[in-house]
mmCIF file of C-alpha atoms and ligand atoms in Angstrom:
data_model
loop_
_atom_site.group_PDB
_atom_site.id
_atom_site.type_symbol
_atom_site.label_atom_id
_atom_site.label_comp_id
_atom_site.label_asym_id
_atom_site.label_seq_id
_atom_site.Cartn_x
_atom_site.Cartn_y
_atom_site.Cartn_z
ATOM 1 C CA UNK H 278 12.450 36.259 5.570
ATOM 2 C CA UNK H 279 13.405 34.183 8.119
ATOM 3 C CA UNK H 280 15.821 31.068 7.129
ATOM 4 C CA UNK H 281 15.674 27.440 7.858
ATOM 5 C CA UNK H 282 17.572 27.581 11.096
ATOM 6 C CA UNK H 283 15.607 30.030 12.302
ATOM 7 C CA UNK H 284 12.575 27.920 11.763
ATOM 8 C CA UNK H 285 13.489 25.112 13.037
ATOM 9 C CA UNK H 286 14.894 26.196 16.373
ATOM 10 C CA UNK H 287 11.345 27.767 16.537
ATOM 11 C CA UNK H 288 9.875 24.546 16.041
ATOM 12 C CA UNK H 289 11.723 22.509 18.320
ATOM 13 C CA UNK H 290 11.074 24.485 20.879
ATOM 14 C CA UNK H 291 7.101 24.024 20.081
ATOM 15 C CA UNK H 292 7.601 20.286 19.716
ATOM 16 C CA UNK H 293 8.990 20.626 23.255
ATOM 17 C CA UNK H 294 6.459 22.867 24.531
ATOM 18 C CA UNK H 295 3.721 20.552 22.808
ATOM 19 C CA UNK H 296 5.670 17.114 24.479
ATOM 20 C CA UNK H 297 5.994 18.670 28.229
ATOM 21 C CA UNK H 298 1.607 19.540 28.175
ATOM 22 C CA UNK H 299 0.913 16.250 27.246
ATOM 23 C CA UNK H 300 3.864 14.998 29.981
ATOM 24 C CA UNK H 301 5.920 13.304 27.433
ATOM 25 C CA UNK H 302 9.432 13.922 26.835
ATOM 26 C CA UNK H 303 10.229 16.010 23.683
ATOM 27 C CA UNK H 304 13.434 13.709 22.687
ATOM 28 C CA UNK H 305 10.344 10.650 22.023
ATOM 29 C CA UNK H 306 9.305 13.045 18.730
ATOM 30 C CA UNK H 307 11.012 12.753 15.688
ATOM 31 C CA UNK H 308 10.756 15.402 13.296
ATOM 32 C CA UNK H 309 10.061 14.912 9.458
ATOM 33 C CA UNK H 310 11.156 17.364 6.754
ATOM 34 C CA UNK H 311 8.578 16.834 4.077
ATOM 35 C CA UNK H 312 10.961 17.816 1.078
ATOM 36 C CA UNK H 313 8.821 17.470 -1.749
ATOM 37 C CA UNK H 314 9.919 19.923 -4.210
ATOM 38 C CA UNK H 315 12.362 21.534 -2.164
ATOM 39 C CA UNK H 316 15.413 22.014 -3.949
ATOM 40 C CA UNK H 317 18.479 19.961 -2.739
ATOM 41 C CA UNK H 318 20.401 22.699 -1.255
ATOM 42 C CA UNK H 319 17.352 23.720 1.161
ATOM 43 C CA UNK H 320 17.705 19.948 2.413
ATOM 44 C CA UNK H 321 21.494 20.666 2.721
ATOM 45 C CA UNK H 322 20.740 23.705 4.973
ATOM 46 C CA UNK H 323 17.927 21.659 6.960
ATOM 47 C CA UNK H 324 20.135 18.216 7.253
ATOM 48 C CA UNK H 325 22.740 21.312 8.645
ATOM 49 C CA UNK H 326 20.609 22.398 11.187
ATOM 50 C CA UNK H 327 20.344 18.989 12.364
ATOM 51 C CA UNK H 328 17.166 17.529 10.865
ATOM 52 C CA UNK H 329 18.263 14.105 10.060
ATOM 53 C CA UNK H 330 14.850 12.794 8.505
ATOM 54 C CA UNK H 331 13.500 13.389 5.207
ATOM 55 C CA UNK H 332 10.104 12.291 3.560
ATOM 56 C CA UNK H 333 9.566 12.675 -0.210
ATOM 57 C CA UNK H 334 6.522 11.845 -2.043
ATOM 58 C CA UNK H 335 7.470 10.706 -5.565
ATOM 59 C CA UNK H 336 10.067 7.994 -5.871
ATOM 60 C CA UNK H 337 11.567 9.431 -9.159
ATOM 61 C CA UNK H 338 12.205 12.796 -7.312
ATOM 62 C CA UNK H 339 13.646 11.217 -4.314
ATOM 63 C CA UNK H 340 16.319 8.902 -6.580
ATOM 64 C CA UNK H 341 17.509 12.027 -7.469
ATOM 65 C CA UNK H 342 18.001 14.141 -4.524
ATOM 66 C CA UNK H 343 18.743 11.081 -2.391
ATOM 67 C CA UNK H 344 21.570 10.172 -5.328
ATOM 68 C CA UNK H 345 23.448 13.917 -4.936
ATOM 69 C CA UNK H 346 22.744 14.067 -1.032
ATOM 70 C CA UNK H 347 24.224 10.326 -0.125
ATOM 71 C CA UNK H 348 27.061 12.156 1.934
ATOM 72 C CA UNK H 349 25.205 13.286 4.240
ATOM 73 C CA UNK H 350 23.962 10.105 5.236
ATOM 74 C CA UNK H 351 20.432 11.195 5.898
ATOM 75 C CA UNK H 352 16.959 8.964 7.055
ATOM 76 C CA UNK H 353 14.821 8.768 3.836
ATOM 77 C CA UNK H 354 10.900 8.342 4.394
ATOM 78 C CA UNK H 355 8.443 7.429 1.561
ATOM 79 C CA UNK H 356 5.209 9.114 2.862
ATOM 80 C CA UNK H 357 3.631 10.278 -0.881
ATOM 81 C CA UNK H 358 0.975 7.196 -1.994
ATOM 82 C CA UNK H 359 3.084 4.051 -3.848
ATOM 83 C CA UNK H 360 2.232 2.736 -6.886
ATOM 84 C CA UNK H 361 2.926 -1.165 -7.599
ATOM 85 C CA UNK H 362 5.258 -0.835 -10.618
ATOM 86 C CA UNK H 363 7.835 1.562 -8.261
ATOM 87 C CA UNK H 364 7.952 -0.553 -5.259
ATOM 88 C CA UNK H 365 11.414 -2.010 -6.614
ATOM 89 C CA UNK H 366 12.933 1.247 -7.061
ATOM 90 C CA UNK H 367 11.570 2.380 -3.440
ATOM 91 C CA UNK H 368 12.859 -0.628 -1.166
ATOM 92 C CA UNK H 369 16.165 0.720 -2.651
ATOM 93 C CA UNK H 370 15.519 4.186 -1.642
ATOM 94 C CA UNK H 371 13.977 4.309 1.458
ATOM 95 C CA UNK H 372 14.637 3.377 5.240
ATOM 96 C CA UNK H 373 10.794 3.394 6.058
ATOM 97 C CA UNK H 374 7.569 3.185 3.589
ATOM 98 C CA UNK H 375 4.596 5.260 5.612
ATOM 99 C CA UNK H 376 1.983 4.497 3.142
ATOM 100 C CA UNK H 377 1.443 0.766 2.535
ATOM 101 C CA UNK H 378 -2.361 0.457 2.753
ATOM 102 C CA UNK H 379 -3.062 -2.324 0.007
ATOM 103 C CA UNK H 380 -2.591 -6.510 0.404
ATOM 104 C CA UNK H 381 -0.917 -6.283 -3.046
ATOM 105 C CA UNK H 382 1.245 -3.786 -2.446
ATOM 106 C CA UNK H 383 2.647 -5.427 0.765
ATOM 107 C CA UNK H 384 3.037 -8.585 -0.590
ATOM 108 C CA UNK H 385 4.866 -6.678 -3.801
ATOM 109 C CA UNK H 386 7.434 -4.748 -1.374
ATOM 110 C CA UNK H 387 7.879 -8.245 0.549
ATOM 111 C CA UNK H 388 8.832 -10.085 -2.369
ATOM 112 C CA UNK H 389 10.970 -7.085 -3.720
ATOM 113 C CA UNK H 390 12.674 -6.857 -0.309
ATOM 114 C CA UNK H 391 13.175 -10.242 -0.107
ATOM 115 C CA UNK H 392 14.917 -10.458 -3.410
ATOM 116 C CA UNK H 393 17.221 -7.554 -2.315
ATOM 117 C CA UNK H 394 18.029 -9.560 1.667
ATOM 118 C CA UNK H 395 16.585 -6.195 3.275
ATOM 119 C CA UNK H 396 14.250 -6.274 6.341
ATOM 120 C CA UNK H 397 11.280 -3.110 4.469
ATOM 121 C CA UNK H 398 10.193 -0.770 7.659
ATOM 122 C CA UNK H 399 6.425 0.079 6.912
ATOM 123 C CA UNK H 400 4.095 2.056 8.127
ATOM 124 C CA UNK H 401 0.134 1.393 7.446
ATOM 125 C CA UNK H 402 -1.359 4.311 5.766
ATOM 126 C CA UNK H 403 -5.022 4.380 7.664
ATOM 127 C CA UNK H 404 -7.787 6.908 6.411
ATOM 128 C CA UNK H 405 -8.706 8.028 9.811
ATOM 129 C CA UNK H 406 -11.385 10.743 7.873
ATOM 130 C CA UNK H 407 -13.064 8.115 5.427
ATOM 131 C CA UNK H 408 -12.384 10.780 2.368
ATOM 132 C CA UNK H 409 -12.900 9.784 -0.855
ATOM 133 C CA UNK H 410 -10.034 11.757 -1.902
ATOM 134 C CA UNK H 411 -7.570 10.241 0.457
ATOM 135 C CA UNK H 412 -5.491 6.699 0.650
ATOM 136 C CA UNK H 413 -5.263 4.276 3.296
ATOM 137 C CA UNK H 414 -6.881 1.206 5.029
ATOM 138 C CA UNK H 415 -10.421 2.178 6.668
ATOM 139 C CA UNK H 416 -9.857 2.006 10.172
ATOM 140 C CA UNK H 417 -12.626 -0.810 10.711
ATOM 141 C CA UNK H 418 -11.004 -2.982 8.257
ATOM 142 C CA UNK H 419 -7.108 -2.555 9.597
ATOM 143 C CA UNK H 420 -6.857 -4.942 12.410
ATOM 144 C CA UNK H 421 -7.575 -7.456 9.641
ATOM 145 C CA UNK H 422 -5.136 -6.151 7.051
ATOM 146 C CA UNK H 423 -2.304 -6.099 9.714
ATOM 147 C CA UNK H 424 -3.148 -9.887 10.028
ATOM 148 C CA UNK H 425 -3.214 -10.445 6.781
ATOM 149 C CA UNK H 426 0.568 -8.499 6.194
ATOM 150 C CA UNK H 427 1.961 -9.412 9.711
ATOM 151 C CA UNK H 428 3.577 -12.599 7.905
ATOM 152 C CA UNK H 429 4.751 -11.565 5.829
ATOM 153 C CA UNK H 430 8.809 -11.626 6.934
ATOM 154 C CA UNK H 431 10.756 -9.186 4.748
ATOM 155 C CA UNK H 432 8.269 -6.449 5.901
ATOM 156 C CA UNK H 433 8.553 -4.972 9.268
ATOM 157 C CA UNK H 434 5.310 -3.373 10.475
ATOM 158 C CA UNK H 435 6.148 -0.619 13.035
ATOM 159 C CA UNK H 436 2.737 0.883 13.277
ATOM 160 C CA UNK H 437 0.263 3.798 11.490
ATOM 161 C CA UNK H 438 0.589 6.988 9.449
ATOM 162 C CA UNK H 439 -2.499 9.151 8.810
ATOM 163 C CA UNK H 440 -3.358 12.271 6.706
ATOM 164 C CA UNK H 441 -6.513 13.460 8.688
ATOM 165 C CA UNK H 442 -9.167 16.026 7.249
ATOM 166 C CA UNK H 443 -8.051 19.651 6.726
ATOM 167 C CA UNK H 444 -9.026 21.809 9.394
ATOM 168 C CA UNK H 445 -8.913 25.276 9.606
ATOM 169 C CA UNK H 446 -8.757 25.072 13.669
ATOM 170 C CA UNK H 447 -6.022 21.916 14.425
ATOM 171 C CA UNK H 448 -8.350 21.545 17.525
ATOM 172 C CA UNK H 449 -10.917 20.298 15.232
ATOM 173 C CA UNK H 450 -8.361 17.569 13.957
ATOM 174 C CA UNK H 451 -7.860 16.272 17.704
ATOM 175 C CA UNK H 452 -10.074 13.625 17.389
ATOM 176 C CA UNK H 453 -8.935 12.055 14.016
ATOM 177 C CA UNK H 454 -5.149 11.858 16.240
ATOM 178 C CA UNK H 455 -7.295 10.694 19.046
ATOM 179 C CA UNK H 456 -8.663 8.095 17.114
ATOM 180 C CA UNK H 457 -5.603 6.832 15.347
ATOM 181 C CA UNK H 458 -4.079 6.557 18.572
ATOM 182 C CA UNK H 459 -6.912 4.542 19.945
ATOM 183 C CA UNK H 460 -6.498 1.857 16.900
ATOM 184 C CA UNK H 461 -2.564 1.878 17.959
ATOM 185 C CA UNK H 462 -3.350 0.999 21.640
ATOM 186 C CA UNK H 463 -5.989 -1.663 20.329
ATOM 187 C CA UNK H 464 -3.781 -3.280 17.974
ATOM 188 C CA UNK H 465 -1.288 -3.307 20.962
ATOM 189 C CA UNK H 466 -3.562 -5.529 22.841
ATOM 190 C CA UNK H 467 -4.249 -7.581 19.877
ATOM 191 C CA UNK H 468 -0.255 -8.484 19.687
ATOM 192 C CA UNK H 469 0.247 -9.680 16.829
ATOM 193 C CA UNK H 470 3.584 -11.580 16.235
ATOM 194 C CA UNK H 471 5.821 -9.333 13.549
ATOM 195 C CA UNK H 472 4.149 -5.827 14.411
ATOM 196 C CA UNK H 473 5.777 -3.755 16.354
ATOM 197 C CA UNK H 474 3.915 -0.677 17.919
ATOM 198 C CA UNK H 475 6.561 1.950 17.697
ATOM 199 C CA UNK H 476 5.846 5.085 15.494
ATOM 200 C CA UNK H 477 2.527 6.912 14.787
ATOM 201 C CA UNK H 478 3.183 9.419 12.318
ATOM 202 C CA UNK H 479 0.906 12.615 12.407
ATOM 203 C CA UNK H 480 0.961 15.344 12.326
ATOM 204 C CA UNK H 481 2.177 18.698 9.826
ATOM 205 C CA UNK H 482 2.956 21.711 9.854
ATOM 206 C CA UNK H 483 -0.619 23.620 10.873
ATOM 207 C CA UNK H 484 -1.782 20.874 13.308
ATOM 208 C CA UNK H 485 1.536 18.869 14.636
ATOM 209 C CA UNK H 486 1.312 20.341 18.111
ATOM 210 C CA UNK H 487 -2.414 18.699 18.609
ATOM 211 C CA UNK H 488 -0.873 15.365 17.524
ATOM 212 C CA UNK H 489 1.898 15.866 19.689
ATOM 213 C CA UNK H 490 -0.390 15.838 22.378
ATOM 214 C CA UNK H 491 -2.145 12.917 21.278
ATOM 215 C CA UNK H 492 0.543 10.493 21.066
ATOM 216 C CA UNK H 493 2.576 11.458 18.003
ATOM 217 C CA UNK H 494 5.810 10.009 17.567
ATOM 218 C CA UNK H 495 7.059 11.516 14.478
ATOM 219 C CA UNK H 496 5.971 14.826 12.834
ATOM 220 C CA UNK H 497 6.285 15.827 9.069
ATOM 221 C CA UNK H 498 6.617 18.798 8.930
ATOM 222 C CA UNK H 499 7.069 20.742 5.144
ATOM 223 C CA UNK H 500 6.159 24.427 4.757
ATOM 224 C CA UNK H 501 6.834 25.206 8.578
ATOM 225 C CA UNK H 502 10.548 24.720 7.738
ATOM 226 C CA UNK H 503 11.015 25.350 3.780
ATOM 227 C CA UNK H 504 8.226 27.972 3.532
ATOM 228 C CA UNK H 505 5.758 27.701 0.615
ATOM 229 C CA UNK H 506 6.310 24.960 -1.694
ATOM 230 C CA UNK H 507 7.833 25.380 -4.931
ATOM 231 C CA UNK H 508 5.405 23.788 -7.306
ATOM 232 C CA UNK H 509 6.448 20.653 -8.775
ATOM 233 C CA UNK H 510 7.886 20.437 -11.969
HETATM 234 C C1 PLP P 1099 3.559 17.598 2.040
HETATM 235 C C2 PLP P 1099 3.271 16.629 3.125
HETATM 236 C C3 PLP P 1099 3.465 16.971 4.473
HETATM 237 C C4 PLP P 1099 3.915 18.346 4.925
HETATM 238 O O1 PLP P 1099 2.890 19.272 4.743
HETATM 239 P P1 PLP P 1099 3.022 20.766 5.344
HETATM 240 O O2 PLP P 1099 1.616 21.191 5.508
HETATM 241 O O3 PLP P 1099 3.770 21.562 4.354
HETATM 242 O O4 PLP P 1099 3.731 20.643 6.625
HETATM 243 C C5 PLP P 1099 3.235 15.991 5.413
HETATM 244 N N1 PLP P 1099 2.803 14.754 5.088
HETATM 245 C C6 PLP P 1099 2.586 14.399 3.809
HETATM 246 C C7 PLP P 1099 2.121 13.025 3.507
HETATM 247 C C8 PLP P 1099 2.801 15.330 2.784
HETATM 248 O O5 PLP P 1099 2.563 14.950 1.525
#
């Protein structure tokens, strides 16, 4: 079995590959490990081969890892969906929430942010595919939430995240990147004061070098590094 260094340097050089065909430069794509149920020392051999960003999907199971892994002085994403009553415990965690996609859960992380003098990196969770089964703020309906959480000050709004569709063939997920890209470039135009259009996350580990190519700048990335998941326990 091949080990976590091995993967990686694998992957980079794909990320690279994937950058260069679109004619972007590799160093503008930051790579996610998605370390949900990976066990702490896996992270310690992935934060050794130089990843330096995590995302974790439950805020319990990131206090925890985060808690015995604070000497390493890693970049901790929240990218699993928030509930309300943990948005306390995750302004202390994380450096960047990818999934806000409800008014009341903005305004929630702004006051708790506020109350703790720290400036909350978000991300808007958009459901580029319209699934039932999925989170995030319809596409037709975002331009208006963004102008709706664009004041408010203790959150700082540095773009979109998106889970698209499973596809078998990541060429059939191209235009759900194309499209999230598109509402990025639109919400550009609209400038709106307090957004920032900096990171569009997309992209995992069966489909990341199709977002690449459309315009992703970071890439989370879970079983292409760790290998299958361990379930969660
Ligand atoms: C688990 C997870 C990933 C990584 O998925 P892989 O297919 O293992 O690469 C990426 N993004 C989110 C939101 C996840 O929950």
């Amino acid at each position: 079995m091949k080990d976590i260094a091995e993967r990686l340097k694998a992957i980079r050089e794909r990320i690279a590959q994937a950058a260069l065909r679109a004619g972007r430069s590799p160093k503008e794509i930051k790579l996610l490990a998605a370390s949900k149920t990976v066990s702490v020392e896996k992270i310690r051999q992935a934060a050794a081969a130089g990843v330096q960003i995590f995302g974790e999907n439950y805020v319990q199971e990131a206090r925890e890892k985060i808690k015995q892994l604070k000497d390493l002085g890693l970049t901790w994403h929240l990218i699993g969906h928030l509930q309300k009553n943990k948005a306390k415990l995750a302004v202390e965690l994380f450096d960047l929430i990818e999934t806000v996609d409800s008014l009341s859960l903005a305004e929630e992380l702004n006051r708790r942010a506020r109350a703790r003098g720290k400036i909350m990196p978000i991300l808007v969770e958009v459901n580029i595919g319209g699934e039932k089964s999925k989170a995030g703020v319809a596409p037709q309906d975002l331009l208006k939430f963004i102008g709706e959480i664009a004041p408010l000050a203790n959150l700082r709004v540095c773009d979109l995240m998106t889970i698209p569709p499973f596809r078998e063939d990541p060429e059939e997920v191209r235009p759900y990147f194309r499209q999230l890209r598109e509402l990025a470039e639109e919400l550009k135009r609209a400038a709106i004061p307090g957004v920032e259009i900096k990171d569009l996350s997309m992209g995992m580990s069966h489909d990341f070098e199709v977002a690449i190519e459309e315009g992703a700048t970071i890439v989370r990335l879970g079983t292409a590094i760790f290998g299958p998941r361990p379930p969660r326990t």
